[in-house]
Each structure stands twice: as C-alpha cells, then as structure tokens.
Coordinates of C-alpha atoms in Angstrom, one line a residue:
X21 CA 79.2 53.7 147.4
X22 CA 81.7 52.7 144.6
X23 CA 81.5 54.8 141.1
X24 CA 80.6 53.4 138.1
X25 CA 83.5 52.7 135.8
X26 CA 83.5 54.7 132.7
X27 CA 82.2 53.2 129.5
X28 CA 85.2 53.4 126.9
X29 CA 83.3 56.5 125.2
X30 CA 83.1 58.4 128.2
X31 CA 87.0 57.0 129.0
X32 CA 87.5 58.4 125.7
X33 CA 85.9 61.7 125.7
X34 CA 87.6 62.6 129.2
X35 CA 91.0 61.6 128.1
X36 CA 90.0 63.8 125.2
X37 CA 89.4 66.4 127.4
X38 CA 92.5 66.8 129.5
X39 CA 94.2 67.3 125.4
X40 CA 93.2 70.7 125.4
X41 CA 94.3 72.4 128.7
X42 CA 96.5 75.1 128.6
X43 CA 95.6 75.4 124.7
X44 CA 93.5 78.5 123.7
X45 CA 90.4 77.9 122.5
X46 CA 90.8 79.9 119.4
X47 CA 94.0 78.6 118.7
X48 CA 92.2 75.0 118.9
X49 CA 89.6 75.8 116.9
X50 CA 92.2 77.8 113.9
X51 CA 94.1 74.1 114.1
X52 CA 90.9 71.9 113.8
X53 CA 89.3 74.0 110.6
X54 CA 93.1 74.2 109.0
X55 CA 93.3 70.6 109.5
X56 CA 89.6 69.5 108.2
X57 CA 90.5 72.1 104.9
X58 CA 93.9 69.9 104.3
X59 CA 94.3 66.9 105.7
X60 CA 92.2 64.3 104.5
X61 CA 93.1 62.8 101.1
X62 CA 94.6 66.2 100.1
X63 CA 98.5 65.7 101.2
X64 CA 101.4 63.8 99.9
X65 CA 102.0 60.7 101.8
X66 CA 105.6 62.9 102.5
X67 CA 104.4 65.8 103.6
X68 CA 102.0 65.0 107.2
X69 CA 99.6 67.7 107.6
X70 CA 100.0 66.4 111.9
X71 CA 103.3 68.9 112.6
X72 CA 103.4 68.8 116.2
X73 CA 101.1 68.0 118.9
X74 CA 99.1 71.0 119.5
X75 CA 97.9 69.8 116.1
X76 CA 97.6 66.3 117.3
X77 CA 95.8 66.9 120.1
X78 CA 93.3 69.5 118.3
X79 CA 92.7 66.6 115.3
X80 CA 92.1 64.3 117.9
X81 CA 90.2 66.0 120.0
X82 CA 87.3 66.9 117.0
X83 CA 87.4 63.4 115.5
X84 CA 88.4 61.0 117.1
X85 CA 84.7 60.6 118.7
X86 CA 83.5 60.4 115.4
X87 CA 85.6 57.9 114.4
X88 CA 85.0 55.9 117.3
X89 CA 81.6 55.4 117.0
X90 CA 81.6 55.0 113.0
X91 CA 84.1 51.9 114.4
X92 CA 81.9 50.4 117.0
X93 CA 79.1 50.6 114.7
X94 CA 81.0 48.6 112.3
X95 CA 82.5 46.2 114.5
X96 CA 78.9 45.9 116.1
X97 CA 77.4 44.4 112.9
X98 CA 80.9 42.4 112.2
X99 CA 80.3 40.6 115.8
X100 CA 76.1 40.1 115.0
X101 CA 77.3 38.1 112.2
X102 CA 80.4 36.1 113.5
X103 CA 80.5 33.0 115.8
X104 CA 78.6 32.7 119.1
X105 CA 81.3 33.7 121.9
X106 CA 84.3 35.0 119.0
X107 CA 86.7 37.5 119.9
X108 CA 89.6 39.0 118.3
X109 CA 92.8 37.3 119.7
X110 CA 94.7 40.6 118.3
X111 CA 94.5 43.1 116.3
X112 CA 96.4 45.4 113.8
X113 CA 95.4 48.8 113.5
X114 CA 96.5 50.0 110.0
X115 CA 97.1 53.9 109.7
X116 CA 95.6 54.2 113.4
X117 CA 97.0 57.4 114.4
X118 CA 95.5 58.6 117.6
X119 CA 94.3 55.1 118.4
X120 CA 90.1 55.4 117.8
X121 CA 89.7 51.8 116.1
X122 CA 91.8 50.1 118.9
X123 CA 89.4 52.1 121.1
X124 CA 86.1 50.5 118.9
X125 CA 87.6 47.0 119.7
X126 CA 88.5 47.1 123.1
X127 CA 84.4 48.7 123.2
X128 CA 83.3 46.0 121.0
X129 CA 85.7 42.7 122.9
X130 CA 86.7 44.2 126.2
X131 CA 89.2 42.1 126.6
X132 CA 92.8 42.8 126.5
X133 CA 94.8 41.3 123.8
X134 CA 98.1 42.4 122.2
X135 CA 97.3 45.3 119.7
X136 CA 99.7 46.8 117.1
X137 CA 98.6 50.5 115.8
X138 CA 100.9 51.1 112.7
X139 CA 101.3 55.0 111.7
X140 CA 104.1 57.2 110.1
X141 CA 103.0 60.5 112.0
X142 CA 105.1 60.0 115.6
X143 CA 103.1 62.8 116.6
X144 CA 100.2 61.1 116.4
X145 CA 101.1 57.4 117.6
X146 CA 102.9 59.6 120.9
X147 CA 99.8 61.4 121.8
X148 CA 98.0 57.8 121.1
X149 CA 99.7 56.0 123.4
X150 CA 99.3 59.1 125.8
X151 CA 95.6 58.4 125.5
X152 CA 95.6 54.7 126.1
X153 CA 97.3 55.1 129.5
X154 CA 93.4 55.9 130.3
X155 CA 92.2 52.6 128.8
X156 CA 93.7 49.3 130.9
X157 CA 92.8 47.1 128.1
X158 CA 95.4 48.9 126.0
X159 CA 98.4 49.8 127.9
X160 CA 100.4 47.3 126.4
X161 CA 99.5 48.5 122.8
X162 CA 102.9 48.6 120.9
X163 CA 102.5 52.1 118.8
X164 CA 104.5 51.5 115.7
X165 CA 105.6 54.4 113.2
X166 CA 105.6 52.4 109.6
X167 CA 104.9 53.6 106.2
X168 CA 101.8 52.6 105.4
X169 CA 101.8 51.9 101.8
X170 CA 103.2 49.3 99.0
X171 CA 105.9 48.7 101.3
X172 CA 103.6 48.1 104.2
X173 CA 104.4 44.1 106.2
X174 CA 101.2 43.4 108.7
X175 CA 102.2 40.5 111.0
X176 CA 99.4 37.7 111.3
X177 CA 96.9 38.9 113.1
X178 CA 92.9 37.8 114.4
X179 CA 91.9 41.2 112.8
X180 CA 93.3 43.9 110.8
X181 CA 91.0 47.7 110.9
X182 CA 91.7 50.4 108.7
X183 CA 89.9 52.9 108.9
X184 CA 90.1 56.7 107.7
X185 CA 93.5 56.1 105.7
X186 CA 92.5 54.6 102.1
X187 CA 91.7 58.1 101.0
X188 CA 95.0 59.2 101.9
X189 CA 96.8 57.3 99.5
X190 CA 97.6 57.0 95.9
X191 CA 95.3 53.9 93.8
X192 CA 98.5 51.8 94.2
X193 CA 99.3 52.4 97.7
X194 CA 95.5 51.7 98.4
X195 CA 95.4 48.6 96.7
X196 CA 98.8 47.1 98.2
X197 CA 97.9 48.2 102.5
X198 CA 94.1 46.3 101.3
X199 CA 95.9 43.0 100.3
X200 CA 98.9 43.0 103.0
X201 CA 95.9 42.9 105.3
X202 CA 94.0 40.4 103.6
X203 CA 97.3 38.3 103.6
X204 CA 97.7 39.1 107.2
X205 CA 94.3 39.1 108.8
X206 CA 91.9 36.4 109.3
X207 CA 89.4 39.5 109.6
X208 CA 89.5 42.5 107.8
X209 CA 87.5 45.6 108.7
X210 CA 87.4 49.0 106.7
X211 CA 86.0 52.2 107.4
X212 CA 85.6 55.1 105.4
X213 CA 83.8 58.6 105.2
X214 CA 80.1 57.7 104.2
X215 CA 80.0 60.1 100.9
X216 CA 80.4 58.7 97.3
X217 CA 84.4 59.1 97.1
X218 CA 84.3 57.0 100.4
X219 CA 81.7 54.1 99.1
X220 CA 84.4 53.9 96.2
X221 CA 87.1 53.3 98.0
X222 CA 85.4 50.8 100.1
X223 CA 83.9 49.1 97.1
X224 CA 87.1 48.9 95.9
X225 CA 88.6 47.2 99.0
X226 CA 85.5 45.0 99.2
X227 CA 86.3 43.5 95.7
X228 CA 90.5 43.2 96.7
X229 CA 88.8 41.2 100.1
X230 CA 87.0 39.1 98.2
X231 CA 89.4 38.1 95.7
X232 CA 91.9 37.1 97.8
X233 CA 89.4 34.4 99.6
X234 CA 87.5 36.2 102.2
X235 CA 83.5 36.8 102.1
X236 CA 81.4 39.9 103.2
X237 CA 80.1 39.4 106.6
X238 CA 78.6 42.9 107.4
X239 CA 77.1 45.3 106.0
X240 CA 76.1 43.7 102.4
X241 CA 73.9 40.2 103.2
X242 CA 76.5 38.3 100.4
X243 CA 79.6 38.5 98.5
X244 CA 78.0 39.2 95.2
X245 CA 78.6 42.6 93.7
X246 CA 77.0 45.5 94.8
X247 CA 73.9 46.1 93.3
X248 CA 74.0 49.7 93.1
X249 CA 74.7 51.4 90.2
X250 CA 78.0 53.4 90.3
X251 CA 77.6 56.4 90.0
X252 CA 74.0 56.5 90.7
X253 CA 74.3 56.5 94.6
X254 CA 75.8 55.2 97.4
X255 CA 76.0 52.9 100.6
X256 CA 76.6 54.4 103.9
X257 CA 75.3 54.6 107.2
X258 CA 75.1 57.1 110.2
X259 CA 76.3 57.0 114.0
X260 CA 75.4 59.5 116.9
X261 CA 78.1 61.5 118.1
X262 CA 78.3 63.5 121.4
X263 CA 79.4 66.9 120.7
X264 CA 82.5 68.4 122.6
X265 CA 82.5 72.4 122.9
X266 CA 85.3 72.4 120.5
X267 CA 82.9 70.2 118.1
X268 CA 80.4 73.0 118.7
X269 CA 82.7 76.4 118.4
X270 CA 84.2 74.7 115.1
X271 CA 80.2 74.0 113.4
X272 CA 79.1 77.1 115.2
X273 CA 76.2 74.3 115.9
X274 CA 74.2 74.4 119.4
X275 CA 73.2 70.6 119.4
X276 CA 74.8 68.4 121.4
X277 CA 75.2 65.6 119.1
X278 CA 76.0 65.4 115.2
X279 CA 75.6 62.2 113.1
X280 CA 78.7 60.6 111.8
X281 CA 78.3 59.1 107.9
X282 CA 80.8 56.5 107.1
X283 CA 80.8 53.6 104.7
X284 CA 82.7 49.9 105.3
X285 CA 83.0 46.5 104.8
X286 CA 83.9 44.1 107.1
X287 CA 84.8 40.5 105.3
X288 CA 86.3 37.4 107.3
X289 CA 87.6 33.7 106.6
X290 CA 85.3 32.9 110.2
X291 CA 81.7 30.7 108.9
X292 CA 80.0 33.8 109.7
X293 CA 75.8 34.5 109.4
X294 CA 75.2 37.8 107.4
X295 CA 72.5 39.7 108.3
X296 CA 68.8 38.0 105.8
X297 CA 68.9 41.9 104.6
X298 CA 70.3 45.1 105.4
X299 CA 68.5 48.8 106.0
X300 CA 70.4 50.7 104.0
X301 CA 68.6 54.2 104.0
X302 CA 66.3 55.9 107.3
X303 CA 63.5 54.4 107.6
X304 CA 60.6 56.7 106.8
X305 CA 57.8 56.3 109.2
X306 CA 54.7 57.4 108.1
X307 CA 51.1 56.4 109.4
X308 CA 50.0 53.1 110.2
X309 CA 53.3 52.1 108.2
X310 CA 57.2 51.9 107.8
X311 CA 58.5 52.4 104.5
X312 CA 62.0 50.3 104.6
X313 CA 64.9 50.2 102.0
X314 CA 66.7 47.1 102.3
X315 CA 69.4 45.5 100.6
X316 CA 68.7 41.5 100.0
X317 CA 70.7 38.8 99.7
X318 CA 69.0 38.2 96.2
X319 CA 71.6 40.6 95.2
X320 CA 69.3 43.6 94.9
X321 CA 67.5 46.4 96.5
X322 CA 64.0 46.7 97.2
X323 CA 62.0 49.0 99.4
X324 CA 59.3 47.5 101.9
X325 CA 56.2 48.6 103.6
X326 CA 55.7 47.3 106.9
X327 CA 52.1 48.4 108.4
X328 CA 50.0 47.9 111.5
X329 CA 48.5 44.7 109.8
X330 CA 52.2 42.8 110.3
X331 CA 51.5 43.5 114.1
X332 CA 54.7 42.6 115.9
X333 CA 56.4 43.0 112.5
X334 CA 55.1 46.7 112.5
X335 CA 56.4 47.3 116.2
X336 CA 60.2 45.9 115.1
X337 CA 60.2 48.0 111.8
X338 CA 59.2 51.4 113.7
X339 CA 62.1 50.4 116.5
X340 CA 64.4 50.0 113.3
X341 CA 67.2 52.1 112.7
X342 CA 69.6 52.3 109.7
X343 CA 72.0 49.9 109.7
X344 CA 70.2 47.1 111.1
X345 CA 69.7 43.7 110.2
X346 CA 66.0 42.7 109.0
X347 CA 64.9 39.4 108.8

C-alpha cells in the first residue's frame, strides 16, 4: 500500500526537523530566545541579527510554522475572493528569508511556477533553499540576496508577499519596498504580527496599495478606510500552530499547539468579490445564540446576534471562526 504524500505543513515541519540534528537542545533554545529578544524590528538594516546558520536553522525552526500558517490563512481569504480557477503565474517573495510565504503559496496553488525569494541575510536564503529541496514545487526557486529597501527593483510578477519584514525597516524604507511591489505586482499580499504596531504598518501599506490603483480584496469587505479608530484598537486575526519540542522548551508551555496573531491586507488589480462582511473578533457563543463582530462593507463595525430562531443561520454562525467571511 502506497503512503500518503505529505501535506506541505507536515513537508515543512519534517524538513524543519532534520535543522536541528547534531545541535544541542539548549544551545537551540539560548539562540531562539536571543533571537525573539533582538531580532524583529530592533536591528539596523546593516547589522543582521541571522550570523551563521546554527542561528538560521534555530529562527527557522521556532517560526517558520507560525509564519506559514499566518500565510496560508491570508492567501486562503485572498483566493475566496479572486476569480473562479486563478492562480499565481509567479511570485516574488519580498524579505523571504527561510522561504515560509513561498511555502503558503505552493499550499495555497500547488502548482509549480517560477518563484523569486529576495533577502540580504545569505544565511538565511542558503538554509532556504536547503529546505525547498523537500518541496518539488519549489526546487527551481531562484534565492536572491538583495537589499530590501529604497533601492529595492521587483521584476513583474502575478504576486508579490511580504510578510514579517515592514517592521524591520525605517518609515522610508517601508514605504519604498510597499510601492516597488505595487509597481511590480498585479497582487500584493502583506503580513504582519497581529498587535497594534503590526495593524499600523499594515494600515499603512494598505493606504500606499490603494493609492497606487489596487483595491482591498481580503480581509476588509472595501477599499474605504478603516473604520477603526487609531489608537483605539486593532485588526488582526489568529491561526493554529502545531507546536515543535523546541516551540515547547522555549514557552515552557505543554500544549501542543499555540495560536499565531498576525494582521494583513491582501489588495489586487484581478475583478475580485470581497467577502459581504468580515468576523473580525472570536465569536462569543453563548446560549441559544452567537454574538458576532463583523466588519461591513458600509464602512463600519457592528456586532450581531445570531440565535436559534435564524435556524440554519444559527448552525453557520456557531461553525464560524474568526476570520471568515459572513454573508
């Protein structure tokens, strides 16, 4: 009887695996909490935190599962609002590292297509391309070291991801890497950590995307501007996460998942179908009826109650997860 191929994620997660062999736990663990203390948002753009690729590998190992999923998610609701039948005939990973968002897309399309990942850590781009000899659909991924900044050049591409980087760069830096891809891509998706700092960054992109011609297809249900209140709160969202011993040794946590928070934007130039309304918050279930905060295409939040009286209506809202589309 013939085993099951792997799902990407489980691809992923054993390629992940083999990283650590040979490297002390401890030492793996010391890398991975040094790392999460300094890396993100906290360096220079001249001075990579990534030395060498026991660091690498420990970085990757711890996140890139996280980031991933926080990917697919995203690229989930992108493809529920694009064309019947659309792929991505390519794709440019801006700041991709270790190679999780061309993971997301080949998890999302699984079909090979030629894929740029554009990085300025070596270290990381080596031990990315290491990892996508476990992935057919991206061994001929061209791993690229490029600054990725004001100086940044994206080739034309079906879709551009970035994901994780803005909040390693300066305000100008940020702004310039935003609008190469919007020059570049007929589909731009970002990705960001899912607390307030990362809904401003994203906001922020969202408003460069939009300017320079392309609407919001996922999450927001229009291009209008956000109607939260800076300042006041947030947007973001949450994916599940299978949790690797290392993920477990680092938290000192037992469970064998954690959910990932992250905040994005995809936006497009495709005559895409936004979700009617968004769930932006969990769903609060209480008896005999669903308590649902939705963002609306009216340009506005509003919280609904769903309850036993809307019959099938009740059934869908207590199967509803945040994120989803609601009609």
């Amino acid at each position: 009887m013939n085993a099951q191929p792997l799902t990407p994620a489980e691809a992923l997660r054993s390629a992940l695996a083999g990283l650590l062999d040979g490297l002390p736990p401890k030492q793996a663990a010391q890398a991975v909490e040094r790392l999460i203390a300094n890396y993100r948002g906290r360096t220079p753009t001249d001075a990579p935190v990534l030395r060498d690729r026991s660091d690498v590998a420990a970085y990757a190992a711890y996140r890139m599962p996280a980031t991933f999923e926080a990917v697919r998610s995203a690229l989930d609701a992108f493809a529920a609002a694009a064309p019947a039948g659309w792929t991505p005939g390519s794709h440019v990973d801006i700041g991709g590292g270790t190679g999780a968002a061309t993971w997301a897309v080949s998890a999302t399309w699984p079909q090979e297509r030629p894929v740029t990942v554009l990085d300025w850590a070596e270290p990381a781009l080596a031990l990315g391309r290491e990892l996508a000899e476990s992935n057919p659909l991206l061994n001929n991924a061209r791993w690229q070291r490029s600054r990725i900044g004001a100086a940044l050049t994206v080739e034309s591409t079906a879709l551009v991801t970035i994901s994780y980087v803005l909040g390693e760069l300066t305000a100008d830096d940020r702004a310039s890497v935003v609008d190469a891809a919007a020059d570049a891509a007929e589909t731009v998706v970002v990705i960001e950590p899912g607390t307030p700092d990362g809904y401003a960054r994203v906001i922020e992109a969202r408003d460069r995307l939009i300017a320079a011609g392309l609407h919001v297809a996922a999450p927001c249900p229009h291009s209008a501007a956000c109607p939260i209140e800076p300042g006041k709160d947030w947007c973001h969202f949450s994916a599940r996460v299978s949790r690797s011993s290392l993920h477990r040794q680092v938290k000192g946590g037992s469970l064998a998942y954690e959910d990932e928070k992250f905040s994005y934007v995809a936006a497009t130039r495709l005559p895409v179908a936004p979700a009617p309304s968004r769930i932006v918050r969990k769903p609060q279930i209480r008896k005999g009826q669903v308590l649902l905060d939705l963002c609306l295409p009216e340009e506005e939040l509003a919280r609904t109650t769903v309850t036993k009286r809307h019959g099938a209506l009740y059934k869908a809202a207590r199967d509803a997860e945040w994120g989803d589309a609601w009609e």
